[in-house]
Short mmCIF file of C-alpha atoms in Angstrom, two decimals:
data_model
loop_
_atom_site.label_atom_id
_atom_site.label_comp_id
_atom_site.label_asym_id
_atom_site.label_seq_id
_atom_site.Cartn_x
_atom_site.Cartn_y
_atom_site.Cartn_z
CA UNK Q 1 88.95 -117.51 -11.39
CA UNK Q 2 85.86 -115.75 -10.15
CA UNK Q 3 85.91 -112.92 -7.62
CA UNK Q 4 83.13 -111.13 -5.80
CA UNK Q 5 83.47 -107.36 -5.67
CA UNK Q 6 84.52 -107.68 -2.03
CA UNK Q 7 87.22 -110.28 -2.68
CA UNK Q 8 88.48 -108.25 -5.62
CA UNK Q 9 89.58 -105.41 -3.34
CA UNK Q 10 93.19 -106.25 -4.18
CA UNK Q 11 92.37 -104.84 -7.60
CA UNK Q 12 90.26 -101.94 -6.44
CA UNK Q 13 91.21 -98.31 -6.60
CA UNK Q 14 88.47 -95.99 -5.40
CA UNK Q 15 89.77 -92.76 -6.81
CA UNK Q 16 88.25 -90.51 -9.44
CA UNK Q 17 90.82 -89.15 -11.87
CA UNK Q 18 91.10 -88.08 -15.46
CA UNK Q 19 90.62 -90.66 -18.17
CA UNK Q 20 91.24 -90.27 -21.87
CA UNK Q 21 88.08 -90.37 -23.95
CA UNK Q 22 87.90 -91.83 -27.42
CA UNK Q 23 85.88 -88.91 -28.71
CA UNK Q 24 84.93 -85.37 -27.88
CA UNK Q 25 81.63 -83.59 -28.46
CA UNK Q 26 82.03 -80.89 -31.07
CA UNK Q 27 79.50 -78.95 -33.15
CA UNK Q 28 80.01 -79.82 -36.80
CA UNK Q 29 77.51 -78.90 -39.48
CA UNK Q 30 75.26 -81.80 -40.59
CA UNK Q 31 76.58 -84.19 -37.95
CA UNK Q 32 74.40 -86.74 -36.17
CA UNK Q 33 72.49 -84.93 -33.35
CA UNK Q 34 73.78 -87.24 -30.59
CA UNK Q 35 77.05 -87.99 -32.35
CA UNK Q 36 80.61 -87.16 -31.38
CA UNK Q 37 83.65 -86.16 -33.39
CA UNK Q 38 86.61 -88.57 -33.35
CA UNK Q 39 90.17 -87.28 -33.61
CA UNK Q 40 92.79 -89.09 -35.68
CA UNK Q 41 96.56 -89.34 -35.31
CA UNK Q 42 97.63 -90.08 -38.88
CA UNK Q 43 96.19 -88.74 -42.16
CA UNK Q 44 92.72 -87.97 -40.77
CA UNK Q 45 92.41 -85.03 -38.38
CA UNK Q 46 88.81 -85.78 -37.40
CA UNK Q 47 85.78 -87.78 -38.49
CA UNK Q 48 82.06 -87.71 -37.74
CA UNK Q 49 78.77 -89.28 -38.78
CA UNK Q 50 76.64 -86.97 -40.92
CA UNK Q 51 73.48 -86.70 -43.05
CA UNK Q 52 70.95 -87.55 -40.29
CA UNK Q 53 68.05 -89.66 -41.54
CA UNK Q 54 64.98 -91.45 -40.15
CA UNK Q 55 64.87 -94.08 -42.89
CA UNK Q 56 65.95 -96.89 -40.51
CA UNK Q 57 63.49 -97.22 -37.61
CA UNK Q 58 65.33 -99.58 -35.28
CA UNK Q 59 65.90 -97.08 -32.47
CA UNK Q 60 68.47 -99.21 -30.64
CA UNK Q 61 70.37 -96.07 -29.59
CA UNK Q 62 67.30 -94.29 -28.24
CA UNK Q 63 65.82 -92.66 -31.34
CA UNK Q 64 65.22 -93.35 -35.03
CA UNK Q 65 67.80 -90.86 -36.27
CA UNK Q 66 70.81 -92.53 -37.87
CA UNK Q 67 73.56 -91.35 -40.21
CA UNK Q 68 73.39 -91.58 -43.98
CA UNK Q 69 77.02 -90.60 -44.47
CA UNK Q 70 80.40 -90.22 -42.81
CA UNK Q 71 82.67 -87.19 -43.21
CA UNK Q 72 86.36 -86.66 -42.50
CA UNK Q 73 88.71 -83.71 -42.35
CA UNK Q 74 92.25 -84.56 -43.42
CA UNK Q 75 95.37 -83.13 -41.82
CA UNK Q 76 95.67 -80.69 -44.74
CA UNK Q 77 92.15 -79.35 -44.08
CA UNK Q 78 90.46 -81.08 -47.02
CA UNK Q 79 87.06 -82.67 -46.30
CA UNK Q 80 85.81 -85.92 -47.82
CA UNK Q 81 82.43 -87.66 -47.51
CA UNK Q 82 81.22 -91.22 -48.05
CA UNK Q 83 77.45 -91.53 -48.57
CA UNK Q 84 75.53 -94.79 -48.19
CA UNK Q 85 72.76 -95.97 -50.54
CA UNK Q 86 69.23 -95.35 -49.27
CA UNK Q 87 68.73 -98.91 -47.97
CA UNK Q 88 71.57 -98.53 -45.43
CA UNK Q 89 72.64 -96.29 -42.54
CA UNK Q 90 75.52 -95.99 -40.12
CA UNK Q 91 73.83 -97.24 -36.93
CA UNK Q 92 76.40 -95.78 -34.57
CA UNK Q 93 77.25 -92.57 -32.70
CA UNK Q 94 80.81 -91.93 -33.83
CA UNK Q 95 83.62 -93.33 -35.96
CA UNK Q 96 86.60 -95.00 -34.28
CA UNK Q 97 89.95 -94.01 -35.79
CA UNK Q 98 92.72 -96.63 -35.65
CA UNK Q 99 95.75 -97.52 -37.77
CA UNK Q 100 94.73 -101.17 -38.02
CA UNK Q 101 97.38 -102.37 -40.46
CA UNK Q 102 100.19 -100.11 -39.14
CA UNK Q 103 100.70 -98.43 -42.51
CA UNK Q 104 100.71 -94.89 -41.12
CA UNK Q 105 97.13 -94.14 -42.21
CA UNK Q 106 93.97 -93.93 -40.13
CA UNK Q 107 91.21 -96.43 -40.73
CA UNK Q 108 87.63 -95.84 -39.56
CA UNK Q 109 85.69 -98.52 -37.66
CA UNK Q 110 81.92 -98.08 -37.69
CA UNK Q 111 78.63 -100.03 -37.72
CA UNK Q 112 76.65 -100.14 -40.99
CA UNK Q 113 73.08 -101.49 -41.02
CA UNK Q 114 70.72 -102.32 -43.87
CA UNK Q 115 66.95 -102.70 -44.00
CA UNK Q 116 67.21 -106.32 -45.12
CA UNK Q 117 70.41 -107.71 -43.55
CA UNK Q 118 70.95 -105.86 -40.27
CA UNK Q 119 74.34 -104.74 -39.03
CA UNK Q 120 77.90 -105.33 -40.23
CA UNK Q 121 81.23 -104.03 -38.95
CA UNK Q 122 82.90 -101.85 -41.58
CA UNK Q 123 86.37 -100.38 -42.14
CA UNK Q 124 86.72 -97.22 -44.21
CA UNK Q 125 89.83 -95.31 -45.20
CA UNK Q 126 91.18 -92.67 -47.54
CA UNK Q 127 92.59 -94.17 -50.71
CA UNK Q 128 93.42 -92.20 -53.87
CA UNK Q 129 92.01 -89.12 -52.15
CA UNK Q 130 88.61 -90.77 -51.76
CA UNK Q 131 86.89 -92.07 -48.63
CA UNK Q 132 86.07 -95.72 -49.33
CA UNK Q 133 84.86 -98.91 -47.65
CA UNK Q 134 87.95 -101.12 -47.41
CA UNK Q 135 86.54 -104.21 -45.70
CA UNK Q 136 83.48 -105.42 -43.79
CA UNK Q 137 82.10 -108.43 -42.00
CA UNK Q 138 79.21 -110.43 -43.33
CA UNK Q 139 75.97 -108.81 -42.11
CA UNK Q 140 74.08 -110.51 -39.29
CA UNK Q 141 71.44 -111.52 -41.84
CA UNK Q 142 68.21 -110.17 -40.34
CA UNK Q 143 66.81 -106.62 -40.20
CA UNK Q 144 67.01 -104.78 -36.88
CA UNK Q 145 69.90 -106.90 -35.62
CA UNK Q 146 72.80 -104.82 -34.31
CA UNK Q 147 76.37 -105.12 -33.06
CA UNK Q 148 78.49 -102.96 -30.76
CA UNK Q 149 82.25 -102.62 -31.43
CA UNK Q 150 84.73 -103.04 -28.59
CA UNK Q 151 88.08 -101.99 -30.06
CA UNK Q 152 91.22 -103.05 -31.86
CA UNK Q 153 94.02 -105.13 -30.37
CA UNK Q 154 96.35 -108.07 -30.86
CA UNK Q 155 94.20 -110.48 -28.87
CA UNK Q 156 95.95 -113.75 -29.74
CA UNK Q 157 99.55 -112.57 -29.72
CA UNK Q 158 100.29 -113.21 -33.40
CA UNK Q 159 101.64 -109.70 -33.95
CA UNK Q 160 98.67 -108.55 -36.02
CA UNK Q 161 95.71 -106.45 -34.94
CA UNK Q 162 92.20 -107.85 -34.75
CA UNK Q 163 88.86 -106.14 -34.16
CA UNK Q 164 86.39 -107.27 -31.50
CA UNK Q 165 82.66 -106.64 -31.17
CA UNK Q 166 79.55 -108.07 -29.55
CA UNK Q 167 76.88 -109.22 -31.97
CA UNK Q 168 73.25 -108.84 -30.80
CA UNK Q 169 74.17 -107.65 -27.27
CA UNK Q 170 70.49 -107.43 -26.26
CA UNK Q 171 69.43 -110.95 -27.25
CA UNK Q 172 72.17 -113.36 -26.21
CA UNK Q 173 75.32 -111.54 -27.26
CA UNK Q 174 78.20 -113.24 -29.04
CA UNK Q 175 81.74 -111.92 -28.81
CA UNK Q 176 83.37 -112.03 -32.24
CA UNK Q 177 87.01 -111.34 -33.12
CA UNK Q 178 87.81 -110.66 -36.76
CA UNK Q 179 90.97 -110.12 -38.80
CA UNK Q 180 91.31 -107.86 -41.85
CA UNK Q 181 92.04 -109.96 -44.95
CA UNK Q 182 91.82 -108.24 -48.34
CA UNK Q 183 88.32 -106.70 -48.56
CA UNK Q 184 86.82 -108.82 -45.79
CA UNK Q 185 86.82 -109.02 -42.02
CA UNK Q 186 87.17 -112.73 -41.33
CA UNK Q 187 86.15 -114.24 -38.00
CA UNK Q 188 88.97 -115.95 -36.12
CA UNK Q 189 87.50 -116.31 -32.60
CA UNK Q 190 84.05 -116.22 -30.96
CA UNK Q 191 82.38 -116.86 -27.60
CA UNK Q 192 78.76 -116.64 -26.43
CA UNK Q 193 77.18 -114.91 -23.43
CA UNK Q 194 78.12 -111.20 -23.37
CA UNK Q 195 76.47 -107.77 -23.55
CA UNK Q 196 78.12 -104.37 -23.90
CA UNK Q 197 75.07 -102.15 -24.41
CA UNK Q 198 71.76 -101.27 -22.74
CA UNK Q 199 69.06 -101.10 -25.41
CA UNK Q 200 67.70 -97.62 -26.02
CA UNK Q 201 70.73 -95.81 -24.57
CA UNK Q 202 73.50 -93.83 -26.25
CA UNK Q 203 76.41 -95.13 -24.14
CA UNK Q 204 78.50 -97.58 -26.19
CA UNK Q 205 81.37 -97.92 -23.70
CA UNK Q 206 80.55 -100.97 -21.59
CA UNK Q 207 83.57 -102.98 -22.74
CA UNK Q 208 87.22 -102.25 -23.39
CA UNK Q 209 90.68 -103.57 -24.27
CA UNK Q 210 93.49 -103.64 -21.70
CA UNK Q 211 96.48 -105.85 -20.86
CA UNK Q 212 95.04 -107.02 -17.54
CA UNK Q 213 97.75 -109.52 -16.56
CA UNK Q 214 100.77 -107.69 -17.94
CA UNK Q 215 101.84 -110.37 -20.42
CA UNK Q 216 102.01 -107.96 -23.37
CA UNK Q 217 98.87 -109.33 -25.05
CA UNK Q 218 95.67 -107.30 -25.28
CA UNK Q 219 92.82 -108.69 -23.18
CA UNK Q 220 89.08 -108.10 -23.60
CA UNK Q 221 87.04 -106.82 -20.67
CA UNK Q 222 83.32 -107.48 -21.22
CA UNK Q 223 80.23 -107.86 -19.00
CA UNK Q 224 77.98 -110.90 -19.04
CA UNK Q 225 74.49 -110.65 -20.54
CA UNK Q 226 73.05 -109.20 -17.29
CA UNK Q 227 76.02 -106.82 -16.95
CA UNK Q 228 76.51 -107.99 -13.35
CA UNK Q 229 79.79 -109.86 -13.89
CA UNK Q 230 82.87 -108.45 -15.61
CA UNK Q 231 84.84 -111.04 -17.59
CA UNK Q 232 88.52 -110.60 -18.44
CA UNK Q 233 89.34 -112.72 -21.49
CA UNK Q 234 92.41 -113.59 -23.53
CA UNK Q 235 92.82 -115.43 -26.83
CA UNK Q 236 96.55 -115.96 -26.29
CA UNK Q 237 97.81 -118.71 -28.58
CA UNK Q 238 94.45 -118.77 -30.36
CA UNK Q 239 92.58 -120.29 -27.40
CA UNK Q 240 89.73 -118.70 -25.46
CA UNK Q 241 90.71 -118.34 -21.79
CA UNK Q 242 88.95 -116.47 -19.03
CA UNK Q 243 91.70 -114.98 -16.87
CA UNK Q 244 89.23 -114.13 -14.13
CA UNK Q 245 85.83 -112.56 -13.55
CA UNK Q 246 84.54 -110.02 -11.04
CA UNK Q 247 81.03 -110.16 -9.58
CA UNK Q 248 79.83 -106.55 -9.39
CA UNK Q 249 76.71 -107.41 -7.39
CA UNK Q 250 74.48 -105.26 -9.63
CA UNK Q 251 74.30 -104.18 -13.28
CA UNK Q 252 76.96 -101.82 -14.56
CA UNK Q 253 75.94 -98.77 -16.58
CA UNK Q 254 79.31 -97.51 -17.85
CA UNK Q 255 82.94 -98.54 -18.08
CA UNK Q 256 85.78 -96.02 -18.33
CA UNK Q 257 89.49 -96.64 -18.76
CA UNK Q 258 91.56 -94.56 -16.34
CA UNK Q 259 94.69 -93.70 -18.30
CA UNK Q 260 96.16 -91.80 -15.35
CA UNK Q 261 96.74 -95.23 -13.77
CA UNK Q 262 96.96 -96.96 -17.18
CA UNK Q 263 95.77 -100.46 -16.25
CA UNK Q 264 92.72 -99.31 -14.32
CA UNK Q 265 88.95 -99.08 -14.83
CA UNK Q 266 86.20 -96.95 -13.35
CA UNK Q 267 82.78 -98.63 -13.34
CA UNK Q 268 79.44 -96.86 -12.88
CA UNK Q 269 76.79 -99.10 -11.30
CA UNK Q 270 72.99 -99.05 -11.54
CA UNK Q 271 72.65 -97.94 -7.90
CA UNK Q 272 74.66 -94.80 -8.60
CA UNK Q 273 77.78 -96.14 -6.91
CA UNK Q 274 81.19 -96.18 -8.61
CA UNK Q 275 83.80 -98.93 -8.36
CA UNK Q 276 87.44 -98.73 -9.41
CA UNK Q 277 89.52 -101.67 -10.56
CA UNK Q 278 93.29 -101.47 -10.92
CA UNK Q 279 95.21 -104.38 -12.43
CA UNK Q 280 98.66 -104.75 -10.89
#
C-alpha cells in the first residue's frame, strides 16, 4: 500500500517529545573529532572511534578524517584498543553496541573501509580480554564505495538476529540483510532502490528498525533513493514484502525514533518542516 503524507494522517502524531538516542557526544581523548561515544549494556561500558587519520580520502561523511582504531572501556574500567593496518580505516562516526548472539556480551557494529576494496560491515567483541574482529561481510570490492548500517533485528521471524545495512546509498542503494555465521556475515536477503544517507553529511540516522504492524517481527523503515518516500518492509517468512509506503512530498533529512510513544517516528524534512508518524 502507498500513502501520501495527507492520507497517512491516521498514522501521524505531530508532537515533539523525548526520544532515546543511540549515542551521546562525550569528550574522550584521541576520539574522532565528529564522533560520538556509544554506551553498552553488557560487558562494555562505552566505545568510541579513535586514532584520527587522513590516510583515506573518500570524504563521504564531510571530511577526510577517519578512525584508525576503536577503543572500549569495560564495566570494570579497563580500556582496550583495536588498531587497523595502515591500508584500512573505520569509515564511520560511532560504534553500535548490541548483543547480537544473546550471549550476555556486547558486540560492536561498525564500518571498515580499505584503500583497495571499499567498505565492509564488521563485528568486533571482547574475547580473552582482547578486542577482536569476530566477523565481517565481504567488502564491496571497489575503493571509495561505502555502506551505512541500519540496525540489528529479527527481520524474518526465525528467532535469530540479523544485521541490515544499505550498500552504496548514494549510487543506487541496495538493502542487504546478513546473518552472523562463524567468522562471516552471510547475506540472507537483499532489495534494490534505497538510500539512508546524504553524501557529505554526518547524519547516519535516516533509517531504523521498528515493529510497524505489531506482529512481533522487526520491520525495516527506509527511504527510497530520493528520500521522498518512506518504505516499511518486512522479511517475514523469508520473503520481501512492503507493508506500505508513505509519500513525504519532499526529501527527508533525518529520522528519529520517538521512544516516548514507542512505535512512532519524527521526520525532519528538507523544507524545515517536521512530520510525526505513529504506528497503531
